[in-house]
Amino acid sequence: TGADPLFADWPNADFHLATNSPCIHAGLYAMWMTGGADLDGEPRLMGPVDIGADEYTRYHYVTRDGADANPGTQLSPWGTLQYAVTNAAMFPGDTILVGEGIYTQAVLFPNNGKNGLTLKGGFNTNDWSWAPAAHPTIIRSPTNTSDVLSMASANHTLMGLTLTGGRHGAYGYSGADSRYSFSHCVITNNAQDGIRTWSNPCDLLARNCLIARNGQNGIATHQDGGSSYAREIYNCTIADNGGSGFFDNYQYGRPIYMYNCIMAYNGYGINRPGGPALYLANSCVYGNATDDFARVDGPNIVFQPGDMTAHPGFAGGGDYRLQSGSPCAARGQDLALSGVTDDLDGARRQPRYDIGCYQSSLPETPRYPVTYADAAMPDESGDGTSWATAKKTIGKGKLFRIIRQD
């Protein structure tokens, strides 16, 4: 555009975009921008990015003691999430900040509503500081036959929320070329799936999430058509779900990247019939009741250095933090360029990364001996100490680093 960019206060060197800037939503989104941020550290949007160093953001507020008749400001917040996401004053890219507490509501993002909204919880309503561990925002469905968050419109971002008590914790099904983003979320005790994206084309990005104790799958995805986005799952702990930790029914689309994740004690660990490659790196898949890996032979899963099948060493009693001796401590890779710089509680990740959604101060544990597995072997009689004596399968429940020969 050749128009005046309309900075907020150009004479005083404030180069943020003004409300009426023609640069808002006029940029071109590219995949390399995933996890990127503007000059203030605020995330770039999925799709309608802005031109320049600033990603313009308008904020609206919701609290338990607010009222929908209010203007939705920090001093006069709205009272319900449904009113916020369907309000006529909303624009694509707006952010709704949600105060601490329990919201017994099932929320629908309608298909004729605004795309690209951010719903961010975990705020102390006294000063609006973000502290999701100390000030959780819990959205609980009134019934387990309704989804906690149902998203028929596209490209929404959910941050700092606990989603519980519904059919699915979050269900995204926009028919547009869409990706739903989840960050710092706890998705637990839903009757069916924790996260479900089930449309053409539709993808997801999940970072620093705990997805546990859901009745069916932790994450379930389905698509028959191509998408502009990859599916990316970083530093997530997916555990104790009744179905698969990750169930993927895609036949087409871009690759899947699953780095620094724990997939433990589900019905299946990773369950997918085919489709594009899943790149698994620095991840722990262990103790899943039926099988750790189902229907993943061949090119549709690529094991990489740092993968392991080992007891993750959870603290226990519903606490998925790592305890002393965990093989997941200090075994992750640096994912700062993918937008992972802290953990689920907001604790800093650097200078080292644990595997899973929580960061600890534990030292790295000694590495397990290498065990070799080769599907071409006739049986499991080998001792697994070399390719010549390799095991036939990865072997559920055995402690080892994965090295795989295709």
GROMACS .gro file of C-alpha atoms in nm:
model
  406
    1THR     CA    1   0.000   0.000   0.000
    2GLY     CA    2   0.112   0.353  -0.065
    3ALA     CA    3  -0.109   0.499   0.207
    4ASP     CA    4   0.003   0.669   0.528
    5PRO     CA    5   0.064   0.382   0.779
    6LEU     CA    6  -0.097   0.592   1.055
    7PHE     CA    7   0.128   0.533   1.353
    8ALA     CA    8  -0.012   0.584   1.701
    9ASP     CA    9   0.211   0.886   1.776
   10TRP     CA   10   0.470   0.941   1.506
   11PRO     CA   11   0.604   1.281   1.638
   12ASN     CA   12   0.691   1.114   1.969
   13ALA     CA   13   0.837   0.800   1.808
   14ASP     CA   14   0.546   0.567   1.896
   15PHE     CA   15   0.540   0.345   1.590
   16HIS     CA   16   0.260   0.118   1.703
   17LEU     CA   17  -0.027   0.110   1.458
   18ALA     CA   18  -0.326   0.335   1.517
   19THR     CA   19  -0.675   0.188   1.524
   20ASN     CA   20  -0.749   0.299   1.168
   21SER     CA   21  -0.411   0.205   1.015
   22PRO     CA   22  -0.434   0.053   0.665
   23CYS     CA   23  -0.151  -0.183   0.766
   24ILE     CA   24  -0.376  -0.382   1.000
   25HIS     CA   25  -0.446  -0.730   0.852
   26ALA     CA   26  -0.280  -0.626   0.526
   27GLY     CA   27   0.031  -0.847   0.553
   28LEU     CA   28   0.108  -1.183   0.399
   29TYR     CA   29   0.127  -1.480   0.636
   30ALA     CA   30   0.403  -1.736   0.575
   31MET     CA   31   0.471  -2.065   0.754
   32TRP     CA   32   0.811  -1.950   0.882
   33MET     CA   33   0.631  -1.691   1.094
   34THR     CA   34   0.473  -1.960   1.314
   35GLY     CA   35   0.553  -1.875   1.675
   36GLY     CA   36   0.679  -1.530   1.572
   37ALA     CA   37   0.619  -1.215   1.772
   38ASP     CA   38   0.611  -0.841   1.714
   39LEU     CA   39   0.826  -0.571   1.874
   40ASP     CA   40   0.633  -0.607   2.203
   41GLY     CA   41   0.660  -0.985   2.211
   42GLU     CA   42   0.295  -1.029   2.115
   43PRO     CA   43   0.226  -1.320   1.876
   44ARG     CA   44   0.174  -1.273   1.507
   45LEU     CA   45  -0.169  -1.383   1.395
   46MET     CA   46  -0.251  -1.692   1.190
   47GLY     CA   47  -0.357  -1.553   0.854
   48PRO     CA   48  -0.432  -1.176   0.871
   49VAL     CA   49  -0.091  -1.050   0.988
   50ASP     CA   50  -0.016  -0.680   0.999
   51ILE     CA   51   0.247  -0.491   0.803
   52GLY     CA   52   0.538  -0.357   1.005
   53ALA     CA   53   0.696  -0.430   1.343
   54ASP     CA   54   0.372  -0.400   1.544
   55GLU     CA   55   0.089  -0.655   1.544
   56TYR     CA   56  -0.208  -0.439   1.635
   57THR     CA   57  -0.414  -0.585   1.918
   58ARG     CA   58  -0.737  -0.467   2.076
   59TYR     CA   59  -0.814  -0.598   2.424
   60HIS     CA   60  -1.149  -0.680   2.581
   61TYR     CA   61  -1.211  -0.809   2.933
   62VAL     CA   62  -1.432  -1.069   3.099
   63THR     CA   63  -1.465  -1.144   3.472
   64ARG     CA   64  -1.699  -1.357   3.679
   65ASP     CA   65  -1.851  -1.047   3.840
   66GLY     CA   66  -1.872  -0.849   3.516
   67ALA     CA   67  -2.189  -0.774   3.320
   68ASP     CA   68  -2.262  -0.807   2.950
   69ALA     CA   69  -2.420  -0.461   2.959
   70ASN     CA   70  -2.073  -0.319   3.033
   71PRO     CA   71  -1.840  -0.196   2.755
   72GLY     CA   72  -1.592  -0.482   2.810
   73THR     CA   73  -1.308  -0.264   2.934
   74GLN     CA   74  -1.069  -0.344   3.216
   75LEU     CA   75  -1.269  -0.130   3.459
   76SER     CA   76  -1.609  -0.243   3.327
   77PRO     CA   77  -1.566  -0.600   3.199
   78TRP     CA   78  -1.820  -0.827   3.036
   79GLY     CA   79  -1.963  -1.117   3.234
   80THR     CA   80  -1.989  -1.408   2.989
   81LEU     CA   81  -1.753  -1.557   2.734
   82GLN     CA   82  -2.034  -1.622   2.486
   83TYR     CA   83  -2.121  -1.254   2.478
   84ALA     CA   84  -1.756  -1.166   2.426
   85VAL     CA   85  -1.686  -1.395   2.129
   86THR     CA   86  -2.006  -1.292   1.947
   87ASN     CA   87  -1.999  -0.921   2.030
   88ALA     CA   88  -2.049  -0.693   1.731
   89ALA     CA   89  -1.759  -0.478   1.849
   90MET     CA   90  -1.510  -0.763   1.794
   91PHE     CA   91  -1.270  -0.760   1.500
   92PRO     CA   92  -1.049  -1.042   1.367
   93GLY     CA   93  -0.731  -1.048   1.573
   94ASP     CA   94  -0.888  -0.906   1.891
   95THR     CA   95  -0.787  -1.052   2.227
   96ILE     CA   96  -1.026  -1.133   2.512
   97LEU     CA   97  -0.857  -1.139   2.853
   98VAL     CA   98  -1.043  -1.358   3.103
   99GLY     CA   99  -1.005  -1.318   3.478
  100GLU     CA  100  -0.944  -1.601   3.722
  101GLY     CA  101  -1.223  -1.824   3.850
  102ILE     CA  102  -1.469  -2.089   3.732
  103TYR     CA  103  -1.697  -2.011   3.437
  104THR     CA  104  -1.975  -2.267   3.398
  105GLN     CA  105  -2.045  -2.201   3.034
  106ALA     CA  106  -2.034  -2.381   2.701
  107VAL     CA  107  -1.898  -2.138   2.443
  108LEU     CA  108  -1.968  -2.137   2.067
  109PHE     CA  109  -1.756  -1.944   1.816
  110PRO     CA  110  -2.022  -1.930   1.540
  111ASN     CA  111  -1.938  -1.986   1.174
  112ASN     CA  112  -2.061  -1.636   1.090
  113GLY     CA  113  -1.855  -1.484   1.371
  114LYS     CA  114  -1.514  -1.318   1.367
  115ASN     CA  115  -1.210  -1.530   1.280
  116GLY     CA  116  -0.874  -1.514   1.452
  117LEU     CA  117  -0.980  -1.427   1.807
  118THR     CA  118  -0.755  -1.492   2.106
  119LEU     CA  119  -0.911  -1.609   2.433
  120LYS     CA  120  -0.652  -1.580   2.710
  121GLY     CA  121  -0.712  -1.671   3.075
  122GLY     CA  122  -0.505  -1.690   3.391
  123PHE     CA  123  -0.522  -1.327   3.499
  124ASN     CA  124  -0.519  -1.181   3.851
  125THR     CA  125  -0.810  -0.940   3.833
  126ASN     CA  126  -0.657  -0.711   4.096
  127ASP     CA  127  -0.382  -0.592   3.861
  128TRP     CA  128  -0.440  -0.798   3.543
  129SER     CA  129  -0.103  -0.964   3.570
  130TRP     CA  130  -0.080  -1.301   3.396
  131ALA     CA  131  -0.016  -1.590   3.636
  132PRO     CA  132  -0.211  -1.897   3.515
  133ALA     CA  133  -0.078  -2.133   3.786
  134ALA     CA  134  -0.177  -1.904   4.073
  135HIS     CA  135  -0.490  -1.760   3.911
  136PRO     CA  136  -0.641  -2.029   3.687
  137THR     CA  137  -0.930  -1.962   3.454
  138ILE     CA  138  -1.149  -2.272   3.443
  139ILE     CA  139  -1.422  -2.308   3.181
  140ARG     CA  140  -1.655  -2.593   3.271
  141SER     CA  141  -1.935  -2.710   3.045
  142PRO     CA  142  -2.274  -2.736   3.219
  143THR     CA  143  -2.316  -3.084   3.068
  144ASN     CA  144  -2.085  -3.351   2.926
  145THR     CA  145  -2.295  -3.363   2.608
  146SER     CA  146  -2.186  -3.012   2.508
  147ASP     CA  147  -1.833  -2.909   2.405
  148VAL     CA  148  -1.660  -2.667   2.639
  149LEU     CA  149  -1.542  -2.460   2.340
  150SER     CA  150  -1.698  -2.525   2.000
  151MET     CA  151  -1.528  -2.339   1.713
  152ALA     CA  152  -1.707  -2.318   1.379
  153SER     CA  153  -1.509  -2.010   1.272
  154ALA     CA  154  -1.139  -2.016   1.192
  155ASN     CA  155  -0.794  -1.952   1.336
  156HIS     CA  156  -0.870  -1.896   1.704
  157THR     CA  157  -0.603  -1.900   1.975
  158LEU     CA  158  -0.665  -2.035   2.327
  159MET     CA  159  -0.418  -1.956   2.605
  160GLY     CA  160  -0.403  -2.006   2.981
  161LEU     CA  161  -0.735  -2.192   3.006
  162THR     CA  162  -0.855  -2.506   3.181
  163LEU     CA  163  -1.126  -2.678   2.975
  164THR     CA  164  -1.321  -2.947   3.156
  165GLY     CA  165  -1.653  -3.125   3.199
  166GLY     CA  166  -1.769  -3.125   2.837
  167ARG     CA  167  -1.809  -3.371   2.553
  168HIS     CA  168  -1.486  -3.242   2.395
  169GLY     CA  169  -1.266  -2.987   2.564
  170ALA     CA  170  -1.224  -2.793   2.239
  171TYR     CA  171  -1.375  -2.887   1.904
  172GLY     CA  172  -1.262  -2.701   1.591
  173TYR     CA  173  -1.447  -2.769   1.268
  174SER     CA  174  -1.424  -2.463   1.047
  175GLY     CA  175  -1.445  -2.554   0.680
  176ALA     CA  176  -1.201  -2.272   0.598
  177ASP     CA  177  -0.827  -2.328   0.565
  178SER     CA  178  -0.777  -2.295   0.939
  179ARG     CA  179  -0.549  -2.372   1.229
  180TYR     CA  180  -0.645  -2.359   1.597
  181SER     CA  181  -0.371  -2.272   1.845
  182PHE     CA  182  -0.349  -2.390   2.207
  183SER     CA  183  -0.093  -2.263   2.456
  184HIS     CA  184  -0.060  -2.308   2.834
  185CYS     CA  185  -0.392  -2.496   2.851
  186VAL     CA  186  -0.506  -2.779   3.078
  187ILE     CA  187  -0.767  -2.993   2.905
  188THR     CA  188  -0.897  -3.263   3.135
  189ASN     CA  189  -1.192  -3.477   3.240
  190ASN     CA  190  -1.399  -3.439   2.925
  191ALA     CA  191  -1.624  -3.727   2.820
  192GLN     CA  192  -1.469  -3.776   2.477
  193ASP     CA  193  -1.167  -3.596   2.324
  194GLY     CA  194  -0.953  -3.330   2.485
  195ILE     CA  195  -0.883  -3.148   2.156
  196ARG     CA  196  -1.066  -3.243   1.839
  197THR     CA  197  -1.011  -3.085   1.496
  198TRP     CA  198  -1.231  -3.259   1.242
  199SER     CA  199  -1.283  -3.074   0.915
  200ASN     CA  200  -1.134  -3.005   0.572
  201PRO     CA  201  -0.887  -2.841   0.586
  202CYS     CA  202  -0.819  -2.783   0.955
  203ASP     CA  203  -0.498  -2.809   1.163
  204LEU     CA  204  -0.364  -2.729   1.508
  205LEU     CA  205  -0.069  -2.589   1.697
  206ALA     CA  206  -0.032  -2.697   2.063
  207ARG     CA  207   0.242  -2.575   2.298
  208ASN     CA  208   0.289  -2.626   2.672
  209CYS     CA  209  -0.043  -2.806   2.721
  210LEU     CA  210  -0.149  -3.078   2.964
  211ILE     CA  211  -0.412  -3.303   2.806
  212ALA     CA  212  -0.507  -3.572   3.056
  213ARG     CA  213  -0.783  -3.800   3.184
  214ASN     CA  214  -1.025  -3.746   2.896
  215GLY     CA  215  -1.264  -4.031   2.815
  216GLN     CA  216  -1.143  -4.092   2.461
  217ASN     CA  217  -0.848  -3.933   2.281
  218GLY     CA  218  -0.614  -3.666   2.408
  219ILE     CA  219  -0.590  -3.511   2.060
  220ALA     CA  220  -0.795  -3.633   1.763
  221THR     CA  221  -0.749  -3.490   1.414
  222HIS     CA  222  -0.911  -3.565   1.079
  223GLN     CA  223  -0.878  -3.416   0.734
  224ASP     CA  224  -0.925  -3.539   0.378
  225GLY     CA  225  -0.821  -3.218   0.205
  226GLY     CA  226  -0.493  -3.028   0.190
  227SER     CA  227  -0.413  -2.747   0.434
  228SER     CA  228  -0.178  -2.449   0.428
  229TYR     CA  229  -0.063  -2.531   0.780
  230ALA     CA  230   0.134  -2.808   0.946
  231ARG     CA  231   0.025  -2.975   1.267
  232GLU     CA  232   0.272  -2.891   1.543
  233ILE     CA  233   0.270  -3.027   1.900
  234TYR     CA  234   0.550  -2.899   2.123
  235ASN     CA  235   0.623  -2.965   2.492
  236CYS     CA  236   0.285  -3.120   2.563
  237THR     CA  237   0.207  -3.390   2.819
  238ILE     CA  238  -0.071  -3.620   2.696
  239ALA     CA  239  -0.151  -3.884   2.957
  240ASP     CA  240  -0.417  -4.109   3.108
  241ASN     CA  241  -0.668  -4.064   2.826
  242GLY     CA  242  -0.904  -4.356   2.759
  243GLY     CA  243  -0.840  -4.372   2.384
  244SER     CA  244  -0.524  -4.266   2.203
  245GLY     CA  245  -0.290  -3.996   2.321
  246PHE     CA  246  -0.275  -3.876   1.960
  247PHE     CA  247  -0.523  -4.014   1.707
  248ASP     CA  248  -0.474  -3.896   1.351
  249ASN     CA  249  -0.708  -3.985   1.066
  250TYR     CA  250  -0.553  -3.758   0.804
  251GLN     CA  251  -0.500  -3.895   0.456
  252TYR     CA  252  -0.352  -3.578   0.306
  253GLY     CA  253  -0.198  -3.256   0.425
  254ARG     CA  254   0.133  -3.133   0.557
  255PRO     CA  255   0.365  -3.320   0.795
  256ILE     CA  256   0.316  -3.342   1.171
  257TYR     CA  257   0.588  -3.227   1.411
  258MET     CA  258   0.579  -3.361   1.766
  259TYR     CA  259   0.880  -3.245   1.969
  260ASN     CA  260   0.955  -3.257   2.344
  261CYS     CA  261   0.628  -3.439   2.421
  262ILE     CA  262   0.528  -3.709   2.671
  263MET     CA  263   0.265  -3.960   2.559
  264ALA     CA  264   0.203  -4.197   2.852
  265TYR     CA  265  -0.062  -4.426   3.005
  266ASN     CA  266  -0.325  -4.373   2.735
  267GLY     CA  267  -0.510  -4.655   2.557
  268TYR     CA  268  -0.275  -4.612   2.262
  269GLY     CA  269   0.018  -4.374   2.242
  270ILE     CA  270   0.023  -4.263   1.877
  271ASN     CA  271  -0.245  -4.414   1.653
  272ARG     CA  272  -0.263  -4.326   1.284
  273PRO     CA  273  -0.347  -4.531   0.973
  274GLY     CA  274  -0.125  -4.346   0.728
  275GLY     CA  275  -0.102  -4.006   0.571
  276PRO     CA  276   0.187  -3.759   0.575
  277ALA     CA  277   0.498  -3.815   0.786
  278LEU     CA  278   0.494  -3.757   1.161
  279TYR     CA  279   0.834  -3.637   1.285
  280LEU     CA  280   0.882  -3.743   1.647
  281ALA     CA  281   1.182  -3.588   1.824
  282ASN     CA  282   1.300  -3.574   2.187
  283SER     CA  283   0.975  -3.734   2.299
  284CYS     CA  284   0.879  -4.006   2.547
  285VAL     CA  285   0.612  -4.262   2.453
  286TYR     CA  286   0.556  -4.515   2.731
  287GLY     CA  287   0.316  -4.742   2.914
  288ASN     CA  288   0.013  -4.703   2.688
  289ALA     CA  289  -0.225  -4.989   2.764
  290THR     CA  290  -0.284  -5.142   2.420
  291ASP     CA  291   0.021  -5.024   2.230
  292ASP     CA  292   0.262  -4.732   2.228
  293PHE     CA  293   0.259  -4.712   1.848
  294ALA     CA  294  -0.037  -4.837   1.646
  295ARG     CA  295  -0.038  -4.852   1.266
  296VAL     CA  296   0.276  -4.641   1.237
  297ASP     CA  297   0.510  -4.870   1.042
  298GLY     CA  298   0.662  -4.741   0.721
  299PRO     CA  299   0.726  -4.381   0.620
  300ASN     CA  300   0.441  -4.219   0.812
  301ILE     CA  301   0.643  -4.185   1.133
  302VAL     CA  302   1.004  -4.071   1.152
  303PHE     CA  303   1.187  -4.136   1.479
  304GLN     CA  304   1.463  -3.886   1.551
  305PRO     CA  305   1.743  -3.852   1.808
  306GLY     CA  306   1.626  -3.820   2.165
  307ASP     CA  307   1.310  -4.032   2.133
  308MET     CA  308   1.263  -4.281   2.415
  309THR     CA  309   1.028  -4.536   2.563
  310ALA     CA  310   1.090  -4.492   2.934
  311HIS     CA  311   0.892  -4.432   3.252
  312PRO     CA  312   0.848  -4.051   3.243
  313GLY     CA  313   0.879  -4.021   3.620
  314PHE     CA  314   0.567  -3.819   3.702
  315ALA     CA  315   0.531  -3.699   4.059
  316GLY     CA  316   0.204  -3.897   4.082
  317GLY     CA  317  -0.136  -3.839   4.238
  318GLY     CA  318  -0.255  -3.647   3.933
  319ASP     CA  319   0.060  -3.431   3.931
  320TYR     CA  320   0.237  -3.456   3.594
  321ARG     CA  321   0.547  -3.266   3.699
  322LEU     CA  322   0.874  -3.457   3.680
  323GLN     CA  323   1.025  -3.612   3.991
  324SER     CA  324   1.389  -3.682   4.069
  325GLY     CA  325   1.539  -3.940   3.835
  326SER     CA  326   1.301  -3.869   3.546
  327PRO     CA  327   1.463  -3.947   3.209
  328CYS     CA  328   1.267  -3.654   3.064
  329ALA     CA  329   1.463  -3.394   3.263
  330ALA     CA  330   1.696  -3.182   3.047
  331ARG     CA  331   1.639  -3.408   2.744
  332GLY     CA  332   1.439  -3.173   2.524
  333GLN     CA  333   1.558  -2.951   2.246
  334ASP     CA  334   1.548  -2.571   2.239
  335LEU     CA  335   1.219  -2.472   2.077
  336ALA     CA  336   1.238  -2.097   2.131
  337LEU     CA  337   1.208  -2.038   1.756
  338SER     CA  338   0.878  -2.231   1.768
  339GLY     CA  339   0.745  -2.006   2.044
  340VAL     CA  340   0.829  -2.224   2.347
  341THR     CA  341   1.023  -2.018   2.600
  342ASP     CA  342   0.838  -2.103   2.923
  343ASP     CA  343   0.632  -2.392   3.062
  344LEU     CA  344   0.265  -2.446   3.149
  345ASP     CA  345   0.306  -2.250   3.474
  346GLY     CA  346   0.497  -1.969   3.305
  347ALA     CA  347   0.841  -2.081   3.436
  348ARG     CA  348   1.136  -2.005   3.210
  349ARG     CA  349   1.266  -2.295   2.997
  350GLN     CA  350   1.619  -2.179   2.915
  351PRO     CA  351   1.905  -2.266   2.936
  352ARG     CA  352   1.779  -2.625   2.904
  353TYR     CA  353   1.452  -2.789   2.808
  354ASP     CA  354   1.267  -3.070   2.982
  355ILE     CA  355   1.034  -3.299   2.789
  356GLY     CA  356   0.666  -3.237   2.863
  357CYS     CA  357   0.459  -2.937   2.965
  358TYR     CA  358   0.640  -2.867   3.294
  359GLN     CA  359   0.996  -2.743   3.342
  360SER     CA  360   1.195  -2.865   3.642
  361SER     CA  361   1.531  -2.786   3.800
  362LEU     CA  362   1.630  -3.153   3.793
  363PRO     CA  363   1.968  -3.259   3.650
  364GLU     CA  364   1.989  -3.477   3.343
  365THR     CA  365   1.975  -3.846   3.434
  366PRO     CA  366   2.218  -4.104   3.292
  367ARG     CA  367   2.112  -4.228   2.952
  368TYR     CA  368   1.971  -4.575   2.905
  369PRO     CA  369   2.161  -4.831   2.698
  370VAL     CA  370   2.071  -4.845   2.330
  371THR     CA  371   1.835  -5.121   2.216
  372TYR     CA  372   1.802  -5.195   1.846
  373ALA     CA  373   1.467  -5.275   1.679
  374ASP     CA  374   1.418  -5.390   1.319
  375ALA     CA  375   1.077  -5.489   1.177
  376ALA     CA  376   1.251  -5.723   0.931
  377MET     CA  377   1.364  -5.959   1.209
  378PRO     CA  378   1.170  -6.290   1.227
  379ASP     CA  379   1.094  -6.275   1.601
  380GLU     CA  380   1.192  -6.122   1.935
  381SER     CA  381   1.466  -6.374   2.020
  382GLY     CA  382   1.754  -6.127   1.972
  383ASP     CA  383   1.896  -5.947   2.274
  384GLY     CA  384   1.870  -5.607   2.103
  385THR     CA  385   2.235  -5.510   2.150
  386SER     CA  386   2.314  -5.475   1.776
  387TRP     CA  387   2.146  -5.473   1.437
  388ALA     CA  388   2.236  -5.837   1.395
  389THR     CA  389   2.053  -5.930   1.715
  390ALA     CA  390   1.781  -5.664   1.697
  391LYS     CA  391   1.436  -5.696   1.846
  392LYS     CA  392   1.148  -5.719   1.599
  393THR     CA  393   0.932  -5.448   1.761
  394ILE     CA  394   0.994  -5.149   1.981
  395GLY     CA  395   0.862  -5.345   2.275
  396LYS     CA  396   0.607  -5.183   2.502
  397GLY     CA  397   0.722  -5.128   2.858
  398LYS     CA  398   1.096  -5.173   2.807
  399LEU     CA  399   1.332  -4.887   2.894
  400PHE     CA  400   1.540  -4.782   2.596
  401ARG     CA  401   1.633  -4.508   2.357
  402ILE     CA  402   1.471  -4.562   2.017
  403ILE     CA  403   1.703  -4.638   1.728
  404ARG     CA  404   1.515  -4.773   1.429
  405GLN     CA  405   1.626  -4.920   1.099
  406ASP     CA  406   1.381  -4.882   0.808
   0.00000   0.00000   0.00000
